[in-house]
Amino acid sequence: MTTTILIEGGTVIDGITDTPRANESVLIDDGVITAIGAHADALAHGRTDVERIVAQGRTVMPGLIDAHTHLSFGEPTGNDELFFHRTEAFSAMLSARNARKVLRAGVTSVLDADCLWNIGVELRDAIEANVVEGPRMAAGGNALMTMLGGTAGRLIADEGRTGYATVVHNLEGISQEVRRQVKYGVDWIKVMVTGLIPSVKGPEVKVWNKAEMRAVVDAAHDLSTPVVGHCRNSLSTKEAAEAGMDLIYHASYMDDDALEAVIANGTALCPTFTLLGNLYDYGERVGTNPDLLNVFKAELEVTGRAIGKAKESGVRVIAGSETGFAITPIGEWHARELEMLVEYAGFTPMEAIKAATSEAAWVMKMDGRLGAVAPGCAADVIVVDGDPLRDIKVLAREGAITEVIKAGRRIDITTPIPDRGPRPGEKVAFLATCPLTRSFALEDTNLAPKDVLTDQELSDLAKA
């Protein structure tokens, strides 16, 4: 049964133009926006079958599109927990729960480019079949890695699949894995172009050569499948763009040469500042190594300036939060990416909104049909109690999103989702959190059971 909805009296930010329109009505019928303004009012006039939403004093805008999520990850504190303490069945059920939380946060579409097992594709299909409630999904499979691994270093096995990654060894193997993933339903192929090598000091290094990257792109594009690359330095960004990758995550420390390659090849960028911002702003509260905080800040500032320059040069820049880790839990931080684009890349609030709506519809393969409040577009709409053009942070304020409509259907955002408890064996168990030296064991500290020590306090005691 379809529902006709009239949203009345709100200020419409359509996601396309630069000017909001006050006191504008939006008519939704059969999952599609059919009319705006006076035409919407005229079509709804006198009808008794129209469900009306009064939005006076509020903002009506497209549902957000988060182009970098990890719904199957389950908010792990580290890769050991993610790779070795989960089962496929439990992870699938957890992903279904996460999908509901994302939708309630006003995110009506996501690109989930890599996943545990093949859960992303299965979750997408379950949502489309109305088995699970969640956002529209563009889904990837396992991220492609070389034997050198990615951000998990030596935790990645030399062969086969580990967690969210599959290791490929040669050009033929690359093509075979791309074809296998397309066969099983992926919308995107993801490549971990950079990674951490334990024997190499410093940040991530490029672990794919040009021929290997080109092989991924050729195999995927032959099957009409786009490619996204994880690139945490400038050289990787440059070579991924030159290889023809469609989208680049992070683009960390992008220099002018890399930007020229991005522009020349029509590559889009998704900087994913939220994870870095959360680590810098709140890392001390969650036990992040203090020595890393200034590293995160520097990457934000340098990359932010480069992303701003890319935007001014006409590069498509879209929003993605990298939600799914302990530092970016599901349903909590999606809208912060818009704040970060304003703060670090010099976007206006309207530009940031477009980066999370009409500009990002492309990753869903619905460019021009999604991410906009306009006749003929999919009826994915949110109503916000506040004005994000005056304060972009309102989108992340608890309770500010008062309505979420996906495909023309109002989503229940008031009934609580029960808090998740721990599953036995899911978390890494420690025999000790620091070495039990004799001096520590025999020290007359008289610690009460209720005392909680910081990492620094534990270190000081261990050295006593």
Short mmCIF file of C-alpha atoms in Angstrom, two decimals:
data_model
loop_
_atom_site.label_atom_id
_atom_site.label_comp_id
_atom_site.label_asym_id
_atom_site.label_seq_id
_atom_site.Cartn_x
_atom_site.Cartn_y
_atom_site.Cartn_z
CA MET A 1 0.00 0.00 0.00
CA THR A 2 1.42 3.36 -1.05
CA THR A 3 1.09 6.54 1.01
CA THR A 4 0.69 10.11 -0.15
CA ILE A 5 2.48 12.57 2.13
CA LEU A 6 2.39 16.38 2.14
CA ILE A 7 5.14 18.14 4.11
CA GLU A 8 3.81 21.63 4.76
CA GLY A 9 5.31 24.97 5.76
CA GLY A 10 8.98 24.05 6.02
CA THR A 11 12.04 25.73 4.55
CA VAL A 12 13.24 23.55 1.69
CA ILE A 13 16.94 23.00 1.01
CA ASP A 14 16.69 21.02 -2.20
CA GLY A 15 20.31 19.84 -2.35
CA ILE A 16 20.77 21.30 -5.85
CA THR A 17 20.35 25.06 -5.79
CA ASP A 18 22.03 27.51 -3.43
CA THR A 19 18.92 29.26 -2.12
CA PRO A 20 16.57 27.79 0.51
CA ARG A 21 12.84 28.33 -0.06
CA ALA A 22 10.70 29.25 2.94
CA ASN A 23 7.15 28.02 3.55
CA GLU A 24 7.34 25.47 0.76
CA SER A 25 5.30 22.28 0.53
CA VAL A 26 6.59 18.93 -0.71
CA LEU A 27 4.21 16.27 -2.08
CA ILE A 28 5.27 12.62 -2.05
CA ASP A 29 3.37 9.87 -3.80
CA ASP A 30 4.29 6.24 -4.49
CA GLY A 31 7.85 6.71 -3.23
CA VAL A 32 8.60 9.70 -5.46
CA ILE A 33 8.55 13.47 -4.95
CA THR A 34 5.78 14.57 -7.31
CA ALA A 35 5.46 18.30 -6.70
CA ILE A 36 6.94 21.26 -4.81
CA GLY A 37 5.45 24.55 -3.61
CA ALA A 38 2.06 25.83 -4.75
CA HIS A 39 1.71 22.95 -7.19
CA ALA A 40 2.06 20.49 -4.32
CA ASP A 41 -0.59 22.34 -2.31
CA ALA A 42 -2.95 22.38 -5.29
CA LEU A 43 -2.58 18.66 -5.93
CA ALA A 44 -3.22 17.85 -2.27
CA HIS A 45 -6.11 20.28 -1.83
CA GLY A 46 -9.33 18.65 -0.68
CA ARG A 47 -7.88 15.14 -0.55
CA THR A 48 -8.63 13.06 2.54
CA ASP A 49 -6.09 10.35 1.77
CA VAL A 50 -3.04 12.60 2.26
CA GLU A 51 -0.87 12.20 5.36
CA ARG A 52 0.26 15.68 6.42
CA ILE A 53 3.47 16.64 8.20
CA VAL A 54 3.60 20.19 9.58
CA ALA A 55 7.18 21.48 9.22
CA GLN A 56 6.79 25.17 10.08
CA GLY A 57 9.99 26.55 11.56
CA ARG A 58 11.91 23.50 10.38
CA THR A 59 14.13 22.51 7.46
CA VAL A 60 13.10 19.99 4.80
CA MET A 61 16.05 18.53 2.93
CA PRO A 62 17.27 15.36 1.21
CA GLY A 63 18.19 12.38 3.34
CA LEU A 64 21.93 12.17 3.89
CA ILE A 65 24.19 9.89 1.83
CA ASP A 66 27.18 8.49 3.72
CA ALA A 67 29.71 7.29 1.15
CA HIS A 68 32.03 5.50 3.59
CA THR A 69 30.49 3.06 6.06
CA HIS A 70 31.36 -0.34 7.54
CA LEU A 71 28.04 -1.75 8.71
CA SER A 72 29.32 -5.31 9.12
CA PHE A 73 32.26 -4.39 11.36
CA GLY A 74 30.34 -4.02 14.61
CA GLU A 75 32.44 -1.22 16.15
CA PRO A 76 35.60 -3.18 17.00
CA THR A 77 38.37 -1.70 19.13
CA GLY A 78 41.00 -3.30 16.90
CA ASN A 79 41.68 -5.65 14.01
CA ASP A 80 42.31 -8.69 16.21
CA GLU A 81 38.78 -8.41 17.55
CA LEU A 82 37.38 -7.79 14.07
CA PHE A 83 39.17 -10.67 12.35
CA PHE A 84 39.21 -13.43 14.93
CA HIS A 85 36.39 -12.91 17.43
CA ARG A 86 33.34 -12.83 15.15
CA THR A 87 31.25 -15.40 13.31
CA GLU A 88 29.58 -14.80 9.97
CA ALA A 89 26.07 -15.41 11.29
CA PHE A 90 26.43 -13.11 14.30
CA SER A 91 28.05 -10.40 12.15
CA ALA A 92 25.15 -10.58 9.70
CA MET A 93 22.59 -10.12 12.47
CA LEU A 94 24.60 -7.28 13.94
CA SER A 95 24.73 -5.63 10.51
CA ALA A 96 20.93 -5.72 10.29
CA ARG A 97 20.72 -3.91 13.63
CA ASN A 98 23.28 -1.37 12.46
CA ALA A 99 21.27 -0.66 9.31
CA ARG A 100 18.30 0.45 11.42
CA LYS A 101 20.51 2.80 13.45
CA VAL A 102 21.95 4.39 10.32
CA LEU A 103 18.50 5.09 8.89
CA ARG A 104 17.28 6.63 12.13
CA ALA A 105 20.23 9.04 12.02
CA GLY A 106 18.82 10.57 8.84
CA VAL A 107 21.16 8.66 6.54
CA THR A 108 18.94 7.21 3.82
CA SER A 109 21.73 5.89 1.56
CA VAL A 110 25.22 4.45 2.11
CA LEU A 111 28.18 3.16 0.16
CA ASP A 112 29.49 0.22 2.18
CA ALA A 113 32.53 -0.54 0.07
CA ASP A 114 34.03 -3.46 1.99
CA CYS A 115 32.69 -5.96 4.48
CA LEU A 116 33.23 -9.15 6.43
CA TRP A 117 32.48 -12.22 4.28
CA ASN A 118 29.86 -11.12 1.70
CA ILE A 119 27.56 -9.52 4.26
CA GLY A 120 27.31 -6.18 2.45
CA VAL A 121 25.62 -7.65 -0.62
CA GLU A 122 23.35 -9.85 1.50
CA LEU A 123 22.35 -6.90 3.71
CA ARG A 124 21.63 -4.75 0.66
CA ASP A 125 19.40 -7.45 -0.79
CA ALA A 126 17.62 -7.99 2.54
CA ILE A 127 16.87 -4.27 2.76
CA GLU A 128 15.58 -4.15 -0.81
CA ALA A 129 13.35 -7.19 -0.11
CA ASN A 130 11.94 -5.49 3.02
CA VAL A 131 13.35 -8.23 5.25
CA VAL A 132 15.48 -5.67 7.12
CA GLU A 133 14.86 -1.96 7.61
CA GLY A 134 17.78 0.16 6.54
CA PRO A 135 19.13 2.72 4.09
CA ARG A 136 19.60 2.23 0.40
CA MET A 137 22.93 0.46 -0.03
CA ALA A 138 25.63 0.30 -2.64
CA ALA A 139 27.71 -2.67 -1.49
CA GLY A 140 31.24 -3.87 -1.97
CA GLY A 141 32.81 -7.21 -1.06
CA ASN A 142 36.22 -7.89 0.45
CA ALA A 143 38.80 -5.16 -0.04
CA LEU A 144 41.57 -6.23 -2.41
CA MET A 145 45.06 -6.35 -0.88
CA THR A 146 48.48 -7.40 -2.03
CA MET A 147 50.53 -9.77 0.10
CA LEU A 148 51.91 -6.72 1.94
CA GLY A 149 48.50 -6.22 3.51
CA GLY A 150 46.75 -2.99 4.43
CA THR A 151 46.09 -1.15 7.67
CA ALA A 152 46.21 -4.42 9.62
CA GLY A 153 49.81 -5.24 8.73
CA ARG A 154 50.86 -8.83 9.49
CA LEU A 155 47.42 -9.78 10.77
CA ILE A 156 46.51 -10.22 7.09
CA ALA A 157 47.30 -13.78 5.97
CA ASP A 158 49.55 -14.27 2.95
CA GLU A 159 46.78 -16.08 1.10
CA GLY A 160 43.01 -15.90 0.84
CA ARG A 161 40.63 -13.94 3.01
CA THR A 162 41.24 -12.33 6.39
CA GLY A 163 38.35 -10.37 7.84
CA TYR A 164 37.28 -7.79 5.28
CA ALA A 165 40.23 -8.41 2.92
CA THR A 166 41.18 -10.83 0.15
CA VAL A 167 44.83 -11.10 -0.91
CA VAL A 168 45.59 -11.21 -4.64
CA HIS A 169 49.00 -12.06 -6.09
CA ASN A 170 49.26 -11.40 -9.81
CA LEU A 171 47.42 -9.80 -12.70
CA GLU A 172 45.46 -12.94 -13.49
CA GLY A 173 44.50 -13.38 -9.84
CA ILE A 174 43.38 -9.76 -9.68
CA SER A 175 41.05 -10.18 -12.64
CA GLN A 176 39.66 -13.42 -11.27
CA GLU A 177 38.85 -11.89 -7.88
CA VAL A 178 37.17 -8.86 -9.44
CA ARG A 179 35.04 -11.14 -11.61
CA ARG A 180 34.20 -13.36 -8.63
CA GLN A 181 33.00 -10.38 -6.60
CA VAL A 182 30.92 -9.04 -9.47
CA LYS A 183 29.43 -12.51 -9.94
CA TYR A 184 28.26 -12.46 -6.33
CA GLY A 185 26.64 -9.06 -6.61
CA VAL A 186 28.95 -6.23 -5.59
CA ASP A 187 28.25 -2.68 -6.72
CA TRP A 188 31.83 -1.47 -6.10
CA ILE A 189 35.34 -2.92 -5.92
CA LYS A 190 37.60 -1.58 -3.17
CA VAL A 191 41.41 -1.58 -3.24
CA MET A 192 43.67 -0.95 -0.22
CA VAL A 193 46.28 1.00 -2.19
CA THR A 194 48.25 1.89 0.97
CA GLY A 195 49.04 -0.09 4.08
CA LEU A 196 51.17 -0.32 7.20
CA ILE A 197 54.34 -2.38 6.95
CA PRO A 198 55.69 -3.16 10.45
CA SER A 199 59.32 -2.94 9.32
CA VAL A 200 58.79 0.48 7.73
CA LYS A 201 58.58 3.32 10.20
CA GLY A 202 56.03 6.03 9.66
CA PRO A 203 52.59 6.29 8.05
CA GLU A 204 51.03 4.09 5.40
CA VAL A 205 52.97 3.38 2.22
CA LYS A 206 51.84 2.47 -1.29
CA VAL A 207 51.62 -1.33 -1.60
CA TRP A 208 50.26 -1.66 -5.18
CA ASN A 209 52.10 -0.89 -8.41
CA LYS A 210 50.56 0.83 -11.40
CA ALA A 211 50.09 -2.34 -13.44
CA GLU A 212 48.23 -4.02 -10.58
CA MET A 213 45.94 -1.04 -10.05
CA ARG A 214 45.25 -0.82 -13.77
CA ALA A 215 44.35 -4.52 -13.81
CA VAL A 216 41.71 -3.95 -11.12
CA VAL A 217 40.23 -1.00 -12.95
CA ASP A 218 40.19 -2.70 -16.35
CA ALA A 219 38.54 -5.85 -15.02
CA ALA A 220 35.95 -3.90 -13.05
CA HIS A 221 35.14 -1.35 -15.73
CA ASP A 222 34.73 -4.11 -18.32
CA LEU A 223 31.87 -5.27 -16.08
CA SER A 224 30.47 -1.74 -15.53
CA THR A 225 31.62 -1.75 -11.90
CA PRO A 226 33.34 1.29 -10.36
CA VAL A 227 36.47 1.14 -8.18
CA VAL A 228 37.34 2.96 -4.96
CA GLY A 229 40.86 3.17 -3.57
CA HIS A 230 42.02 3.62 0.03
CA CYS A 231 44.91 6.11 -0.36
CA ARG A 232 46.67 7.53 2.68
CA ASN A 233 49.47 9.41 0.94
CA SER A 234 49.93 11.66 -2.06
CA LEU A 235 51.72 9.20 -4.37
CA SER A 236 49.00 6.59 -3.94
CA THR A 237 46.33 9.21 -4.70
CA LYS A 238 48.16 10.25 -7.88
CA GLU A 239 48.69 6.73 -9.18
CA ALA A 240 45.20 5.54 -8.25
CA ALA A 241 43.72 8.42 -10.22
CA GLU A 242 46.04 7.73 -13.16
CA ALA A 243 44.98 4.07 -13.06
CA GLY A 244 41.38 5.20 -13.53
CA MET A 245 39.92 4.62 -10.08
CA ASP A 246 36.55 6.33 -9.82
CA LEU A 247 36.68 7.35 -6.16
CA ILE A 248 39.48 7.84 -3.64
CA TYR A 249 39.05 7.58 0.11
CA HIS A 250 41.18 9.85 2.32
CA ALA A 251 43.58 11.36 -0.29
CA SER A 252 45.84 12.13 2.66
CA TYR A 253 48.48 14.83 2.16
CA MET A 254 47.47 15.24 -1.49
CA ASP A 255 49.97 17.50 -3.28
CA ASP A 256 49.59 19.47 -6.52
CA ASP A 257 50.80 16.61 -8.73
CA ALA A 258 48.23 14.27 -7.20
CA LEU A 259 45.50 16.88 -7.55
CA GLU A 260 46.37 17.35 -11.23
CA ALA A 261 45.97 13.60 -11.75
CA VAL A 262 42.63 13.63 -9.93
CA ILE A 263 41.37 16.49 -12.10
CA ALA A 264 42.69 15.00 -15.36
CA ASN A 265 41.06 11.62 -14.74
CA GLY A 266 37.73 12.85 -13.34
CA THR A 267 38.28 11.07 -10.03
CA ALA A 268 36.00 11.89 -7.08
CA LEU A 269 37.25 12.29 -3.51
CA CYS A 270 35.80 11.24 -0.17
CA PRO A 271 38.24 12.57 2.48
CA THR A 272 36.63 10.89 5.51
CA PHE A 273 37.69 13.44 8.13
CA THR A 274 35.34 12.25 10.89
CA LEU A 275 37.50 9.35 12.07
CA LEU A 276 40.56 11.61 12.34
CA GLY A 277 38.53 14.35 14.00
CA ASN A 278 37.11 11.99 16.60
CA LEU A 279 40.58 10.64 17.35
CA TYR A 280 42.03 14.13 17.75
CA ASP A 281 39.15 15.66 19.71
CA TYR A 282 38.22 12.70 21.92
CA GLY A 283 41.15 10.28 21.67
CA GLU A 284 42.38 10.93 25.19
CA ARG A 285 39.00 9.89 26.57
CA VAL A 286 39.11 6.51 24.82
CA GLY A 287 42.77 5.71 25.44
CA THR A 288 44.38 6.77 22.15
CA ASN A 289 48.16 7.05 22.29
CA PRO A 290 48.77 10.76 23.11
CA ASP A 291 51.75 10.85 20.73
CA LEU A 292 49.38 10.27 17.81
CA LEU A 293 47.01 13.17 18.50
CA ASN A 294 49.14 15.82 16.81
CA VAL A 295 49.66 13.46 13.86
CA PHE A 296 45.90 13.28 13.35
CA LYS A 297 45.60 17.06 13.64
CA ALA A 298 48.34 17.64 11.07
CA GLU A 299 46.72 15.25 8.59
CA LEU A 300 43.39 17.00 9.04
CA GLU A 301 44.84 20.45 8.42
CA VAL A 302 47.08 19.57 5.46
CA THR A 303 44.55 17.32 3.74
CA GLY A 304 41.73 19.73 4.49
CA ARG A 305 43.45 22.51 2.58
CA ALA A 306 44.07 20.15 -0.35
CA ILE A 307 40.43 19.03 -0.42
CA GLY A 308 39.30 22.65 -0.40
CA LYS A 309 41.58 23.32 -3.36
CA ALA A 310 40.18 20.27 -5.15
CA LYS A 311 36.64 21.50 -4.63
CA GLU A 312 37.53 24.92 -6.04
CA SER A 313 39.06 23.13 -9.04
CA GLY A 314 35.77 21.39 -9.80
CA VAL A 315 36.53 17.97 -8.33
CA ARG A 316 33.52 16.10 -6.98
CA VAL A 317 33.97 15.87 -3.19
CA ILE A 318 31.51 13.74 -1.25
CA ALA A 319 30.90 13.04 2.43
CA GLY A 320 31.73 9.79 4.21
CA SER A 321 32.18 9.17 7.94
CA GLU A 322 33.89 5.73 8.07
CA THR A 323 31.30 4.73 10.63
CA GLY A 324 31.57 1.23 12.06
CA PHE A 325 34.63 1.38 14.33
CA ALA A 326 34.72 1.96 18.08
CA ILE A 327 35.81 5.55 17.45
CA THR A 328 32.95 6.09 14.95
CA PRO A 329 30.03 4.02 16.25
CA ILE A 330 27.00 3.41 14.05
CA GLY A 331 24.31 6.09 14.06
CA GLU A 332 26.36 8.60 16.06
CA TRP A 333 28.73 10.58 13.83
CA HIS A 334 27.48 10.52 10.23
CA ALA A 335 26.62 14.22 10.08
CA ARG A 336 29.92 15.27 11.61
CA GLU A 337 31.60 14.85 8.24
CA LEU A 338 29.69 17.92 7.05
CA GLU A 339 31.05 19.91 10.00
CA MET A 340 34.56 18.76 9.17
CA LEU A 341 34.26 19.80 5.53
CA VAL A 342 33.25 23.27 6.71
CA GLU A 343 35.95 23.51 9.38
CA TYR A 344 38.94 22.01 7.59
CA ALA A 345 38.21 22.25 3.84
CA GLY A 346 36.53 25.65 3.78
CA PHE A 347 33.17 24.45 2.46
CA THR A 348 30.11 26.60 3.01
CA PRO A 349 27.31 24.81 4.87
CA MET A 350 25.38 24.56 1.59
CA GLU A 351 28.38 23.01 -0.18
CA ALA A 352 28.75 20.50 2.65
CA ILE A 353 25.06 19.58 2.41
CA LYS A 354 25.41 19.02 -1.35
CA ALA A 355 28.46 16.81 -0.69
CA ALA A 356 26.22 14.59 1.43
CA THR A 357 23.19 14.67 -0.88
CA SER A 358 23.07 15.45 -4.62
CA GLU A 359 26.82 15.18 -5.23
CA ALA A 360 26.94 11.80 -3.46
CA ALA A 361 23.97 10.30 -5.35
CA TRP A 362 26.51 9.28 -7.98
CA VAL A 363 27.98 6.56 -5.72
CA MET A 364 24.51 4.98 -5.54
CA LYS A 365 24.32 5.03 -9.36
CA MET A 366 21.31 7.35 -9.01
CA ASP A 367 22.79 10.66 -10.09
CA GLY A 368 19.94 13.08 -10.79
CA ARG A 369 17.36 10.76 -9.19
CA LEU A 370 18.48 10.83 -5.54
CA GLY A 371 19.79 13.33 -3.03
CA ALA A 372 17.47 16.15 -4.03
CA VAL A 373 14.08 17.50 -3.05
CA ALA A 374 12.79 17.89 -6.58
CA PRO A 375 9.95 16.44 -8.68
CA GLY A 376 10.81 13.02 -10.04
CA CYS A 377 13.45 12.24 -7.43
CA ALA A 378 13.26 9.39 -4.95
CA ALA A 379 11.40 10.47 -1.83
CA ASP A 380 14.27 10.23 0.65
CA VAL A 381 13.68 13.27 2.86
CA ILE A 382 14.45 14.41 6.40
CA VAL A 383 12.90 17.17 8.49
CA VAL A 384 15.27 19.02 10.81
CA ASP A 385 14.37 21.14 13.83
CA GLY A 386 16.83 23.91 13.06
CA ASP A 387 18.67 25.62 10.23
CA PRO A 388 21.82 23.78 9.08
CA LEU A 389 22.82 26.75 6.93
CA ARG A 390 23.22 28.82 10.10
CA ASP A 391 24.70 26.01 12.15
CA ILE A 392 25.77 22.87 10.29
CA LYS A 393 26.20 21.09 13.64
CA VAL A 394 22.43 20.98 14.12
CA LEU A 395 22.31 17.88 11.90
CA ALA A 396 24.20 15.95 14.57
CA ARG A 397 22.29 17.30 17.55
CA GLU A 398 20.28 14.67 19.40
CA GLY A 399 16.60 14.94 18.55
CA ALA A 400 17.10 17.53 15.79
CA ILE A 401 15.97 15.16 13.02
CA THR A 402 12.24 14.89 13.58
CA GLU A 403 11.23 12.96 10.45
CA VAL A 404 12.99 10.44 8.25
CA ILE A 405 11.27 9.39 5.03
CA LYS A 406 12.83 6.73 2.82
CA ALA A 407 11.28 5.78 -0.50
CA GLY A 408 8.13 7.63 0.50
CA ARG A 409 7.67 5.81 3.81
CA ARG A 410 7.91 7.45 7.23
CA ILE A 411 10.46 5.70 9.44
CA ASP A 412 9.80 5.09 13.12
CA ILE A 413 12.58 7.04 14.84
CA THR A 414 11.02 7.14 18.31
CA THR A 415 10.72 3.52 19.44
CA PRO A 416 14.02 2.76 21.20
CA ILE A 417 16.39 0.18 19.78
CA PRO A 418 17.52 -1.93 22.77
CA ASP A 419 21.11 -1.41 23.88
CA ARG A 420 23.42 -4.13 22.65
CA GLY A 421 25.13 -6.32 25.22
CA PRO A 422 28.46 -8.11 24.79
CA ARG A 423 28.55 -11.55 23.22
CA PRO A 424 30.76 -14.12 25.01
CA GLY A 425 34.15 -14.29 23.33
CA GLU A 426 33.51 -11.26 21.14
CA LYS A 427 35.98 -8.98 22.89
CA VAL A 428 39.68 -9.61 23.30
CA ALA A 429 40.39 -10.95 26.81
CA PHE A 430 43.62 -9.96 28.56
CA LEU A 431 45.45 -11.90 31.23
CA ALA A 432 47.01 -8.60 32.28
CA THR A 433 47.01 -5.00 31.09
CA CYS A 434 50.67 -4.44 32.02
CA PRO A 435 53.71 -6.58 32.94
CA LEU A 436 53.60 -7.97 36.48
CA THR A 437 57.12 -7.05 37.53
CA ARG A 438 58.25 -7.97 41.03
CA SER A 439 58.47 -4.31 41.99
CA PHE A 440 54.90 -3.74 40.82
CA ALA A 441 53.63 -6.87 42.55
CA LEU A 442 55.32 -6.04 45.86
CA GLU A 443 54.60 -2.31 45.82
CA ASP A 444 52.45 -1.24 48.73
CA THR A 445 49.87 0.56 46.64
CA ASN A 446 46.75 -0.86 48.32
CA LEU A 447 44.56 -0.39 45.23
CA ALA A 448 40.86 -0.68 45.85
CA PRO A 449 38.84 -2.87 43.43
CA LYS A 450 36.88 0.13 42.29
CA ASP A 451 39.96 2.09 41.22
CA VAL A 452 40.41 2.55 37.48
CA LEU A 453 43.93 3.38 36.34
CA THR A 454 44.91 5.31 33.27
CA ASP A 455 47.54 3.93 30.90
CA GLN A 456 50.04 6.44 32.29
CA GLU A 457 49.29 5.41 35.89
CA LEU A 458 49.75 1.74 35.00
CA SER A 459 53.04 2.56 33.29
CA ASP A 460 54.28 4.57 36.26
CA LEU A 461 53.39 1.76 38.65
CA ALA A 462 55.09 -0.85 36.46
CA LYS A 463 58.31 1.18 36.56
CA ALA A 464 58.17 1.75 40.33
#
